mmCIF file of C-alpha atoms in Angstrom:
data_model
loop_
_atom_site.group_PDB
_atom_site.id
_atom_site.type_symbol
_atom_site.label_atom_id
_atom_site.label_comp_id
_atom_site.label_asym_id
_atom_site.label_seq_id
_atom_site.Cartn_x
_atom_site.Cartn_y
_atom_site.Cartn_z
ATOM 1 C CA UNK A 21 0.000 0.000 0.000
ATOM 2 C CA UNK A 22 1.113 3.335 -0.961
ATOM 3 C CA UNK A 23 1.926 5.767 1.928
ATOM 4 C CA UNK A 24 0.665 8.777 1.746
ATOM 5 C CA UNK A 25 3.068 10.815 2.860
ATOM 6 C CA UNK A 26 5.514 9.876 0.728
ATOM 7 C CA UNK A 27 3.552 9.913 -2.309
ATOM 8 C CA UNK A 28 0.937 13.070 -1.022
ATOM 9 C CA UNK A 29 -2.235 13.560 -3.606
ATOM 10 C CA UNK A 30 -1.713 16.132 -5.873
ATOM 11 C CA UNK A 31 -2.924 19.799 -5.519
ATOM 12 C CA UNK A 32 -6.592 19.757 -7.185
ATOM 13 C CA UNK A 33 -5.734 23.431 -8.716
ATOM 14 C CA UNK A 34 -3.135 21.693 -10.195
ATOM 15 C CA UNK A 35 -5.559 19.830 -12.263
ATOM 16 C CA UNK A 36 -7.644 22.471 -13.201
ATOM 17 C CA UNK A 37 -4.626 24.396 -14.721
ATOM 18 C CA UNK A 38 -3.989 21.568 -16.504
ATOM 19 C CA UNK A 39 -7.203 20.916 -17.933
ATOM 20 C CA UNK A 40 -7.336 25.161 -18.724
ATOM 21 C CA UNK A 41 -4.505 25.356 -20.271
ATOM 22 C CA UNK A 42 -5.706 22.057 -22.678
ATOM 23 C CA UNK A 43 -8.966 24.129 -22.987
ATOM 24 C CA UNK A 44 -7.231 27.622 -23.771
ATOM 25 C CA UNK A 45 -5.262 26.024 -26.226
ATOM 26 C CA UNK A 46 -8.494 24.184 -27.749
ATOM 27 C CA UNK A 47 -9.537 27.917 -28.552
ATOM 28 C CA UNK A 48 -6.695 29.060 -30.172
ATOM 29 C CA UNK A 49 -7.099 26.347 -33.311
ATOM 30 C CA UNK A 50 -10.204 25.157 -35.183
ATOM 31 C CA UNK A 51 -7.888 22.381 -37.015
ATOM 32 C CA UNK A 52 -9.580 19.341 -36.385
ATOM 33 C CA UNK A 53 -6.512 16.979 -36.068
ATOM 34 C CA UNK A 54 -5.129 18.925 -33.290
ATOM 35 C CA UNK A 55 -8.443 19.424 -31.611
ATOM 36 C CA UNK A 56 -8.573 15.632 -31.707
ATOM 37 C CA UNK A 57 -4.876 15.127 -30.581
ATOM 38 C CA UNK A 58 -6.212 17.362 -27.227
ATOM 39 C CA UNK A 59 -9.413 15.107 -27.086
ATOM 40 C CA UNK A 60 -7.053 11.880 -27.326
ATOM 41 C CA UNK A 61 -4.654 14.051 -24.525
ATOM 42 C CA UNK A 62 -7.327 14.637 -22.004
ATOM 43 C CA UNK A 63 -8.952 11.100 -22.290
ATOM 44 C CA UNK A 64 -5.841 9.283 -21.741
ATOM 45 C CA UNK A 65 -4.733 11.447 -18.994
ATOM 46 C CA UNK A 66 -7.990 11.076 -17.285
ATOM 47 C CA UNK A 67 -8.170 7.482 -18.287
ATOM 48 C CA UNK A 68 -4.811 6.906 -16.622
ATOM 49 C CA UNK A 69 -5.019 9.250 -13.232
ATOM 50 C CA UNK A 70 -8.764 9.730 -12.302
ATOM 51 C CA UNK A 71 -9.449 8.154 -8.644
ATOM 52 C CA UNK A 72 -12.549 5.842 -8.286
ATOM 53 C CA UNK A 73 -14.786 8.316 -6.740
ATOM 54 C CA UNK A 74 -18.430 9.886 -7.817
ATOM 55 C CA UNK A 75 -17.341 12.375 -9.342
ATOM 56 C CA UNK A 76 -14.317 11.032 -11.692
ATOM 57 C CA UNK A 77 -17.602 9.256 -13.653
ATOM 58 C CA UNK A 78 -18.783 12.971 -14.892
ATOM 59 C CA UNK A 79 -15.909 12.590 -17.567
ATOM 60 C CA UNK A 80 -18.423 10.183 -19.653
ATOM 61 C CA UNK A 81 -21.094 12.898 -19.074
ATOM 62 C CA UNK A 82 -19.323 15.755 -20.425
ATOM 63 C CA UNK A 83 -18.336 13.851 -23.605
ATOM 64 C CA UNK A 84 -22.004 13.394 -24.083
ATOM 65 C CA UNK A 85 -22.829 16.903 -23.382
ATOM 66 C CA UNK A 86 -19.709 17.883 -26.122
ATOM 67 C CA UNK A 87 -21.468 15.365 -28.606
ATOM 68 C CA UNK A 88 -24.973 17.352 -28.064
ATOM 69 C CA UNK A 89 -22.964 20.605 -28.421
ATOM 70 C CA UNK A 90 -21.204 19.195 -32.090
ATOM 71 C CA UNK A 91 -24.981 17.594 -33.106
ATOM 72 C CA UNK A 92 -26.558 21.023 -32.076
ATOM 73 C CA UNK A 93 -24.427 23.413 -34.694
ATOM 74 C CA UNK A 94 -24.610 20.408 -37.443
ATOM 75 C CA UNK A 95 -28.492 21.213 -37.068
ATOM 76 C CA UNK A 96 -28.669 24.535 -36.771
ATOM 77 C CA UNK A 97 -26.478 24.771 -40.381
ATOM 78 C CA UNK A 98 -28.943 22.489 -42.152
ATOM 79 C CA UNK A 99 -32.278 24.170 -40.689
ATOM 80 C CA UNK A 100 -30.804 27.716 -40.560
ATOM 81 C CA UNK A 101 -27.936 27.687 -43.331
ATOM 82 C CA UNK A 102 -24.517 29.156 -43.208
ATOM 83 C CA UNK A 103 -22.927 32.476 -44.115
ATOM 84 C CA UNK A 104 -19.909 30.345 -45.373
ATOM 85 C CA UNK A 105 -20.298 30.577 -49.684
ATOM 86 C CA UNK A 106 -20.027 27.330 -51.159
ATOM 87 C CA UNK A 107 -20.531 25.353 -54.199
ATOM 88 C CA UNK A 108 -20.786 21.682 -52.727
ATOM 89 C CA UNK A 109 -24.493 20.963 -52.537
ATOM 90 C CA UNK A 110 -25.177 18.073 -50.885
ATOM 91 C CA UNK A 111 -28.586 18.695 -50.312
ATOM 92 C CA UNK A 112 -31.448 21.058 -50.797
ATOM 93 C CA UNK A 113 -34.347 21.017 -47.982
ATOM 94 C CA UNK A 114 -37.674 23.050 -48.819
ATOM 95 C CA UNK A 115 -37.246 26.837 -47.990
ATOM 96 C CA UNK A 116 -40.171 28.475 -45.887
ATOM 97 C CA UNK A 117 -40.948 31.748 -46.753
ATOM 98 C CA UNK A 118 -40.438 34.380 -43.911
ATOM 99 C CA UNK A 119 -42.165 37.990 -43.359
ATOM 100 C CA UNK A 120 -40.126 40.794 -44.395
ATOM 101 C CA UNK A 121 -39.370 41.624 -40.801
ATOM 102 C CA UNK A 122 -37.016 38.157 -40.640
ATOM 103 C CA UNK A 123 -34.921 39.541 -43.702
ATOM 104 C CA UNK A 124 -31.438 37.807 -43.050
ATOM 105 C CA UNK A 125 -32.680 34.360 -41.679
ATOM 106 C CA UNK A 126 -33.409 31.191 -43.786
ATOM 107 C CA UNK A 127 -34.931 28.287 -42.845
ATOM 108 C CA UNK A 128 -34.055 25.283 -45.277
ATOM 109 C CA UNK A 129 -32.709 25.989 -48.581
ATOM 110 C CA UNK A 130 -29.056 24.596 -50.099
ATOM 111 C CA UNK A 131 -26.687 22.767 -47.205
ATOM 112 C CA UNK A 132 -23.272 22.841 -48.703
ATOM 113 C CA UNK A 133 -20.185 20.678 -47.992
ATOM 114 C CA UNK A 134 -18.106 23.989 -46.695
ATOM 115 C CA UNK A 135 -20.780 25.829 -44.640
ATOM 116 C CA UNK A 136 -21.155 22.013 -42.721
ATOM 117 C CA UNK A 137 -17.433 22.065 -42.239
ATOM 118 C CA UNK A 138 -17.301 25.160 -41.059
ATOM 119 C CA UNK A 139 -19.965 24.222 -38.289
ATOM 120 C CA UNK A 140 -18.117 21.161 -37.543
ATOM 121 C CA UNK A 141 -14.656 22.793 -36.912
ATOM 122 C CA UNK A 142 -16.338 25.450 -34.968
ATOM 123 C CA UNK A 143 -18.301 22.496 -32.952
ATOM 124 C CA UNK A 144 -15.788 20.592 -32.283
ATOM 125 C CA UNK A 145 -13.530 23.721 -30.788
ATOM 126 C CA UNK A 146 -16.365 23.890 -28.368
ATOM 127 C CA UNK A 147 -16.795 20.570 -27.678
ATOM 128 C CA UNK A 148 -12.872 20.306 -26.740
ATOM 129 C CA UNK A 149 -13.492 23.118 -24.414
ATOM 130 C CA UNK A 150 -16.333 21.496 -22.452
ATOM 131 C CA UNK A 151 -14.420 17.839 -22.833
ATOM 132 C CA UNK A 152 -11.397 19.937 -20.504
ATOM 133 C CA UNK A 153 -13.604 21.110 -18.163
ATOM 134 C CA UNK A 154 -14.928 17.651 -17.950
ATOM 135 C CA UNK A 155 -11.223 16.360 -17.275
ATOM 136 C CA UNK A 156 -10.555 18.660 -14.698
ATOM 137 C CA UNK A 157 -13.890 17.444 -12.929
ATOM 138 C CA UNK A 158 -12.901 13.975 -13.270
ATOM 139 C CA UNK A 159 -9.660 14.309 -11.726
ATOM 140 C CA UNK A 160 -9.725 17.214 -8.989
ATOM 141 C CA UNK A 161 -11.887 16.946 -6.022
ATOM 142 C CA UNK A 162 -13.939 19.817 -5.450
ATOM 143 C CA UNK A 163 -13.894 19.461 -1.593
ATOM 144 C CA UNK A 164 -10.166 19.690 -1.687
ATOM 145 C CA UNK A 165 -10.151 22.621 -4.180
ATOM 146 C CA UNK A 166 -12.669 24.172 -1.795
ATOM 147 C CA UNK A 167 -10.234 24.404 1.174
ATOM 148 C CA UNK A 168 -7.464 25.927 -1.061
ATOM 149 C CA UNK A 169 -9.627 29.094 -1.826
ATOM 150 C CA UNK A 170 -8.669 32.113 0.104
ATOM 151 C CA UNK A 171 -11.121 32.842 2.273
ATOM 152 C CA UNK A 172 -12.692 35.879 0.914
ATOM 153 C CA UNK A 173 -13.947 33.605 -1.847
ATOM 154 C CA UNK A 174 -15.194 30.910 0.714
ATOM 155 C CA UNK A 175 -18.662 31.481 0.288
ATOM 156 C CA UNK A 176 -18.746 31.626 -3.846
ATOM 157 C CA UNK A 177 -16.872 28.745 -3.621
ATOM 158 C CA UNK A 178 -19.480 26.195 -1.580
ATOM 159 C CA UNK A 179 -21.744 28.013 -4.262
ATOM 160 C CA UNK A 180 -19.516 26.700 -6.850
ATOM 161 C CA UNK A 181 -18.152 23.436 -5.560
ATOM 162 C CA UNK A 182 -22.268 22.418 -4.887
ATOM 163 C CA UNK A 183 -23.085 23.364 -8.242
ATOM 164 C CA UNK A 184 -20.086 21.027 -9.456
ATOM 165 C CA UNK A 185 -21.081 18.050 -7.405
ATOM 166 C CA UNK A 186 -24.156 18.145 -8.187
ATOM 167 C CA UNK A 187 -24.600 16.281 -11.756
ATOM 168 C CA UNK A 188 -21.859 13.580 -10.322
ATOM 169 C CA UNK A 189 -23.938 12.790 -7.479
ATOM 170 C CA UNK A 190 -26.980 12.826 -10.049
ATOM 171 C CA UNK A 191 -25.421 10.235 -12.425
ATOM 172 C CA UNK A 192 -23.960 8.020 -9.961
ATOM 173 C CA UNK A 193 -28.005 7.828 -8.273
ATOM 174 C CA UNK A 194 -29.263 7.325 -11.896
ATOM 175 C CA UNK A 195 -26.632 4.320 -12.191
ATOM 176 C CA UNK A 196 -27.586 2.813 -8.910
ATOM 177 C CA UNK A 197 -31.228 2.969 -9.243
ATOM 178 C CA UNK A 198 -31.246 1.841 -13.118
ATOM 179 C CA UNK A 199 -29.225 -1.236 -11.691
ATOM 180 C CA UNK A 200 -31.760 -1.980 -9.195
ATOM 181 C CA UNK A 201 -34.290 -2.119 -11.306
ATOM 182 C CA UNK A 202 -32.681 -4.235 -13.339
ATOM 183 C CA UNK A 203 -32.069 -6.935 -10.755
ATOM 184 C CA UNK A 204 -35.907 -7.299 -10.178
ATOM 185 C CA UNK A 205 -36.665 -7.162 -13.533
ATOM 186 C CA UNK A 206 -38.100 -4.019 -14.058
ATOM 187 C CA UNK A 207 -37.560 -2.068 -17.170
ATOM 188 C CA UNK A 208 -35.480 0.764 -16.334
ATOM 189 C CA UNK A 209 -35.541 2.398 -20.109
ATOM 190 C CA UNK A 210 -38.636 3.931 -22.133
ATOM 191 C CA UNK A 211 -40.584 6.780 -20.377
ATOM 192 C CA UNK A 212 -41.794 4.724 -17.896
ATOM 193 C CA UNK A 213 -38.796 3.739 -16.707
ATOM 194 C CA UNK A 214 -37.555 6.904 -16.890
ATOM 195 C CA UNK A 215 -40.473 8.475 -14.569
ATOM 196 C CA UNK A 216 -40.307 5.920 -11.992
ATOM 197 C CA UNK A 217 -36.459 6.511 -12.008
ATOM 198 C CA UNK A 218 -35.941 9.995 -12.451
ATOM 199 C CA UNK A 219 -38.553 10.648 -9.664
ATOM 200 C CA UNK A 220 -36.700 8.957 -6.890
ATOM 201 C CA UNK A 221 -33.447 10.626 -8.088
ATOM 202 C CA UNK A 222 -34.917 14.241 -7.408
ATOM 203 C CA UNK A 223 -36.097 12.976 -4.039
ATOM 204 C CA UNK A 224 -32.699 11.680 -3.541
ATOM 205 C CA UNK A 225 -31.498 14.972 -4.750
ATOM 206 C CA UNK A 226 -33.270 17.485 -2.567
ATOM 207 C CA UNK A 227 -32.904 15.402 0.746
ATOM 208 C CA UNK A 228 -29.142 15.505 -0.074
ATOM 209 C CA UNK A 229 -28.983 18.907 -0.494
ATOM 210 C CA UNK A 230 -31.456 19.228 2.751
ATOM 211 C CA UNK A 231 -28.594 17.334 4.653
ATOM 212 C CA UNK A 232 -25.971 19.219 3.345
ATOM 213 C CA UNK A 233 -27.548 22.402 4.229
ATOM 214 C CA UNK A 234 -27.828 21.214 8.203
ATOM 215 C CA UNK A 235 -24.521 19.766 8.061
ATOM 216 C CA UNK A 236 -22.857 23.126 6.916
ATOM 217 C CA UNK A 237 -24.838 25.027 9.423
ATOM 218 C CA UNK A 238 -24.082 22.780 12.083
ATOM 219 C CA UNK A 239 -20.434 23.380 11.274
ATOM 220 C CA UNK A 240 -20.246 26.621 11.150
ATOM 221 C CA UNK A 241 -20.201 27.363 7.516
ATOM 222 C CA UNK A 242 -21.719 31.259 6.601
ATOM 223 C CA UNK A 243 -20.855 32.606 9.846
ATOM 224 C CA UNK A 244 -18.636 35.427 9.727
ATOM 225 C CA UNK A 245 -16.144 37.069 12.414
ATOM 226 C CA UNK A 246 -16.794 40.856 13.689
ATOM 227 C CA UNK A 247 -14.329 43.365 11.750
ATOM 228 C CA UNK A 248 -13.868 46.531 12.309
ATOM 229 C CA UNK A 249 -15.347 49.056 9.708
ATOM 230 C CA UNK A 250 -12.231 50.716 8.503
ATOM 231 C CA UNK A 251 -11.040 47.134 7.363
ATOM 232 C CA UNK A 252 -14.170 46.452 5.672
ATOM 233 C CA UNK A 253 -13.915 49.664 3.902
ATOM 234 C CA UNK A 254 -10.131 48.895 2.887
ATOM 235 C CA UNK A 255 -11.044 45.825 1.530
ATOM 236 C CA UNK A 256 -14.278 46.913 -0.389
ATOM 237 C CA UNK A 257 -12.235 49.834 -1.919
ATOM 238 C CA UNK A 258 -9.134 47.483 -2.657
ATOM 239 C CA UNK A 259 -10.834 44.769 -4.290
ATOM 240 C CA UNK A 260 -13.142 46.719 -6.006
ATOM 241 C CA UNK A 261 -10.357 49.141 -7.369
ATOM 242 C CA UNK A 262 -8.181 46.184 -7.887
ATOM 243 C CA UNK A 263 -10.494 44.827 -10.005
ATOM 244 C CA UNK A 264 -11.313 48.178 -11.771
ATOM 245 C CA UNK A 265 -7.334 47.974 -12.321
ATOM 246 C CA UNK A 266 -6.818 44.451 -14.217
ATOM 247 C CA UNK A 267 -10.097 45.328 -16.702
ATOM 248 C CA UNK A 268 -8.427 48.815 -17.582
ATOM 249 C CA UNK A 269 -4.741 47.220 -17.999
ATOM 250 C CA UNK A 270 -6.488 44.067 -19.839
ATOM 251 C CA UNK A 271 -8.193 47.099 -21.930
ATOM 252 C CA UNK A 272 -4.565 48.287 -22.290
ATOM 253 C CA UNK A 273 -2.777 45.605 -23.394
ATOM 254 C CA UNK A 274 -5.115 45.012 -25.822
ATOM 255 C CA UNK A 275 -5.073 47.839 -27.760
ATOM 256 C CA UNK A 276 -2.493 49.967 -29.613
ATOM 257 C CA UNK A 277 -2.941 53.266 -27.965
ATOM 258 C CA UNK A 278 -2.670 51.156 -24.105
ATOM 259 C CA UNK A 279 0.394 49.828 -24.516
ATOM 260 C CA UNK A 280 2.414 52.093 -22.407
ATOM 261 C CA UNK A 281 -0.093 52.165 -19.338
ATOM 262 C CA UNK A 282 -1.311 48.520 -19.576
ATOM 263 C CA UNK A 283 1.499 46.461 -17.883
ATOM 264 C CA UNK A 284 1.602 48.747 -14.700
ATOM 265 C CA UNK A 285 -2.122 49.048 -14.296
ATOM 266 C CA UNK A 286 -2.595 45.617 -14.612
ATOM 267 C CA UNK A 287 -0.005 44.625 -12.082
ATOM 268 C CA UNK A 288 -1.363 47.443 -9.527
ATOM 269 C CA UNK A 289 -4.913 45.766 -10.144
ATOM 270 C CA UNK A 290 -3.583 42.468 -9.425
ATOM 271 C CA UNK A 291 -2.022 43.452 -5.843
ATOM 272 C CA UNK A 292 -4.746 45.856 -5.378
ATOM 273 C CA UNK A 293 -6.760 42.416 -5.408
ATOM 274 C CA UNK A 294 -5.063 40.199 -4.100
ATOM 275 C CA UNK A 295 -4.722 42.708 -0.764
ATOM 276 C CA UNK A 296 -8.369 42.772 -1.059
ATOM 277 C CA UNK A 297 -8.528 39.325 -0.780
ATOM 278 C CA UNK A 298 -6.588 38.522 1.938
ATOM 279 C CA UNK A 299 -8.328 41.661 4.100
ATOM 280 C CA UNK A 300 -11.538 39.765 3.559
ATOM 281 C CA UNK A 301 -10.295 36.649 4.540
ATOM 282 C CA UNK A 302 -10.725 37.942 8.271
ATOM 283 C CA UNK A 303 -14.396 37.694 8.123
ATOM 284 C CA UNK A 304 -14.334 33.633 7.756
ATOM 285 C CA UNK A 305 -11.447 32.856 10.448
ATOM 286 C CA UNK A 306 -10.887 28.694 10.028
ATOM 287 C CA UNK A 307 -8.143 26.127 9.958
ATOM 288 C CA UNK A 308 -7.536 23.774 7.253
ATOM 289 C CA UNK A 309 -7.229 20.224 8.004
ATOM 290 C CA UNK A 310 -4.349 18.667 6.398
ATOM 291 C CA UNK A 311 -3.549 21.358 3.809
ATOM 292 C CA UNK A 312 -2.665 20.210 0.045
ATOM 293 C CA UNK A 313 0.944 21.466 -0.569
ATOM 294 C CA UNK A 314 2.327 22.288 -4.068
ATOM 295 C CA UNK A 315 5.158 19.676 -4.570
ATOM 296 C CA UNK A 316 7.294 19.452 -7.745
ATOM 297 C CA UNK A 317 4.953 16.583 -9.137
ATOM 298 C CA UNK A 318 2.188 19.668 -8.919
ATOM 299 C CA UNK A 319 3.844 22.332 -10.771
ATOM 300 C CA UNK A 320 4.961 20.248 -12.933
ATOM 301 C CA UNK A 321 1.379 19.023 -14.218
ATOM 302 C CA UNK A 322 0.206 22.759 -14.076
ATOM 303 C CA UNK A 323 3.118 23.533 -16.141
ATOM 304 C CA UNK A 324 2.216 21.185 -18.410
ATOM 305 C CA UNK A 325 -1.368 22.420 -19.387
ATOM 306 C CA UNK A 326 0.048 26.141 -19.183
ATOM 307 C CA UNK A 327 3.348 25.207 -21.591
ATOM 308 C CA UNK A 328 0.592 24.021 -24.429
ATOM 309 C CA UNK A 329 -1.663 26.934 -24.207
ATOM 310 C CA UNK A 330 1.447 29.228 -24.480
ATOM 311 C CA UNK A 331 2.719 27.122 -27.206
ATOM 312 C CA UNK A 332 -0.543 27.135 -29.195
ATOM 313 C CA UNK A 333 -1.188 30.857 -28.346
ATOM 314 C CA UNK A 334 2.329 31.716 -30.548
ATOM 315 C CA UNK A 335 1.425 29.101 -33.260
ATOM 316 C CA UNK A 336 -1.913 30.508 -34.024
ATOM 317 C CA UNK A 337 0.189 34.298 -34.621
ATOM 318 C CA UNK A 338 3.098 32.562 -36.429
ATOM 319 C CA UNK A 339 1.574 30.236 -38.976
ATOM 320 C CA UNK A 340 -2.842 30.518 -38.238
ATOM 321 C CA UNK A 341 -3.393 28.811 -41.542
ATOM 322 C CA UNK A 342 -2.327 26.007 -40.244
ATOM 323 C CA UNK A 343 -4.292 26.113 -37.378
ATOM 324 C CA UNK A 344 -7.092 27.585 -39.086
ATOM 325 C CA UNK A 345 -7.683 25.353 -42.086
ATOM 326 C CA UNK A 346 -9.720 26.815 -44.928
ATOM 327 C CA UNK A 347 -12.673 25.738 -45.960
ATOM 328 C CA UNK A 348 -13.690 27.154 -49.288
ATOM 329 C CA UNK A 349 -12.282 25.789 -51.580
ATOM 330 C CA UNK A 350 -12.242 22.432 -49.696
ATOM 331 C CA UNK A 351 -9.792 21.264 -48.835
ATOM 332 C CA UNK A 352 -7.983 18.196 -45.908
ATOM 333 C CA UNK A 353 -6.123 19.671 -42.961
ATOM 334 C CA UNK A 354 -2.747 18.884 -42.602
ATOM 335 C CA UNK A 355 -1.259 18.441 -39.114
ATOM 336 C CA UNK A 356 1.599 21.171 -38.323
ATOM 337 C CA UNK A 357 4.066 18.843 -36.464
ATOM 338 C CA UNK A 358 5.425 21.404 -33.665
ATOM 339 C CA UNK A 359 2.112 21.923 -32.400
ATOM 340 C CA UNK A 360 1.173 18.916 -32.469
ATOM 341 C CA UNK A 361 4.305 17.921 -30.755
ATOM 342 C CA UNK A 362 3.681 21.147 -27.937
ATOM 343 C CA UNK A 363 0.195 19.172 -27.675
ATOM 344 C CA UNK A 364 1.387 15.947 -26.457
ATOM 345 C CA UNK A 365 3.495 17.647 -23.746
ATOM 346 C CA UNK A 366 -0.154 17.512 -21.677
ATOM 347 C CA UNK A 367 0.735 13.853 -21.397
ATOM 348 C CA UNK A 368 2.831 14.737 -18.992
ATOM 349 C CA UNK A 369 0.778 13.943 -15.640
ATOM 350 C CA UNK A 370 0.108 10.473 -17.318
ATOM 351 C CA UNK A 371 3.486 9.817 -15.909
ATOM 352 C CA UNK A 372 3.617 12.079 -12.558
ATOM 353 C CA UNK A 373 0.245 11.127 -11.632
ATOM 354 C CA UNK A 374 0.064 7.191 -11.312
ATOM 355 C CA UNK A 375 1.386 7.522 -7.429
ATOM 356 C CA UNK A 376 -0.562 9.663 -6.591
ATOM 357 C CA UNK A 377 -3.264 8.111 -7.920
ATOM 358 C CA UNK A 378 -2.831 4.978 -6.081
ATOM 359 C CA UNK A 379 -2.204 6.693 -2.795
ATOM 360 C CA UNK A 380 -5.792 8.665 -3.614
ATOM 361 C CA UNK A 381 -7.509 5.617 -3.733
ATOM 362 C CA UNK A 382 -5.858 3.830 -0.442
ATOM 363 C CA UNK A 383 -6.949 7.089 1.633
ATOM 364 C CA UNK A 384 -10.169 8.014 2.759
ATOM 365 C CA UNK A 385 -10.476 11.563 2.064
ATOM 366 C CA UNK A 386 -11.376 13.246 5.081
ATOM 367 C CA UNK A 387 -14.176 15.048 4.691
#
């Protein structure tokens, strides 16, 4: 057995840098072969270092929901059509005629070869996106990412880490009550089977979140220490300006005329908010209870996801046709070999993770 301290979990940001920086580079290309090469990344990563817990099973889910996505914007092309010219027809549906006050929207008509691709490339750079998230819900545990939040952002993140645990803890009551069924011999498919299951799953559903409302009372969760009013003003005026501070140097950076303010602004935001932050961590006073640490394995995996989105970032300003693959006149898109080379670094934590892995699932996670 594995011992924990010698082989401590990984930092759940960690993860979700990862997975970001898979996802970030996901929107800097709509070439499909490298948009698959980060599908094939993510899935083999999670494949190789999610823990057996409820909510590493959402990564099935969020393929599904990045399959609706792609299926969605296929549909919308035929019914709708596409702005993309083209000369491929490979079909022509019945066009409805629409009032002069819908002048710019078609419903049927010709559905070409390119305005389909186009929709598909687009598609799919969403679907990658949602597929990352997915990962980084499959792999990081969003009660240990909870206690690594400052605590100025406690409450938004219970908010958040709820909201995230919530379709896990759905699926995995779908899969036990579907399973049930089926050992009596009940049909647990057709919209019967759906009603009689989906009904006790809400049940199951709002008692849990019942319980887990007493629970967090009963613990303390909400309740806030007294501070004095000067420090509450500080730290309204400090985030608030901070955060007035990294939109303007953001504005900055991006534009030509910004250039010379938008570096210092943006760092002056930053500390403004990050001051900010730790001032209104004094109104949610708490210990953490074995603390994740950042170890080398850690930064290394965040590196990982950050070192592709960088890469991809300068590949989409120093050659974007390859990365953007035309699609009128039609033609196949070739893979560019260095960044599909910088995309395989996110394999990375396939390697670092496997210990850590095994000491996840040897260790109850206290809760």
């Amino acid at each position: 057995m594995a011992d924990s301290r010698s082989h401590p979990q990984l930092h759940p940001a960690a993860w979700w840098f990862w997975a970001l920086g898979l996802g970030t580079a996901a929107t800097r290309t709509t070439n499909p072969l490298l948009l698959g090469l980060l599908l094939t990344v993510s899935a083999y990563v999670v494949t190789t270092c999610r823990p057996d817990t409820p909510w590493s099973r959402s990564y099935s889910a969020f393929l599904k929901l990045a399959l609706a996505v792609l299926v969605v914007r296929l549909v919308f092309v035929v019914a709708l059509g596409s702005p993309i010219p083209g000369t491929h027809v490979i079909v022509t549906l019945p066009e409805v005629p629409l009032p002069d006050w819908a002048q710019g929207i078609r419903l049927g008509g010709a559905v070409t070869a390119e305005g389909l691709l186009f929709a598909f490339y687009d598609g799919l750079k969403l679907a990658t996106l949602l597929v990352c998230v997915g990962a980084a819900n499959a792999l990081a545990s969003p009660s240990r990412l909870l206690k690594t939040l400052p605590g100025a952002l406690y409450e938004t993140g219970v908010a958040v880490v709820v909201a995230l645990t919530f379709a896990p803890n759905l699926i995995a009551d779908v899969h036990r009550l579907r399973a049930a069924r089926r050992l009596r011999g009940r049909p647990d498919r057709g919209v019967r089977g759906l009603l009689q299951v989906g009904l006790p799953v809400l049940e199951g559903a709002l008692e849990r979140s019942v319980a887990l409302a007493a629970a967090m009372d009963a613990r303390g969760y909400g309740r806030t220490a007294d501070v004095p009013a000067p420090v509450r003003r500080t730290t309204a005026a400090l985030t608030l300006g901070g955060l007035l501070g990294v939109c303007a140097g953001t504005y900055g950076l991006l534009t030509a005329a910004g250039g010379t303010y938008g570096v210092p602004v943006l760092l002056a935001g930053v500390a403004a908010a990050l001051a900010g932050l730790r001032l209104g961590g004094r109104r949610s006073p708490r210990t953490r209870y074995r603390p994740d640490r950042w170890t080398p394995r850690a930064c290394l995996v965040a590196a990982s996801g950050g070192t592709v989105a960088a890469l991809l970032t300068v590949a989409a300003s120093a050659a974007p046709a390859d990365l953007h693959p035309g699609v009128v006149p039609l033609t196949a898109p070739a893979l560019p070999l260095w960044p599909a080379a910088a995309v395989l670094l996110g394999l990375l934590p396939a390697f670092l993770a496997p210990e850590s892995h095994a000491s996840h699932a040897s260790n109850k996670e206290p809760s």
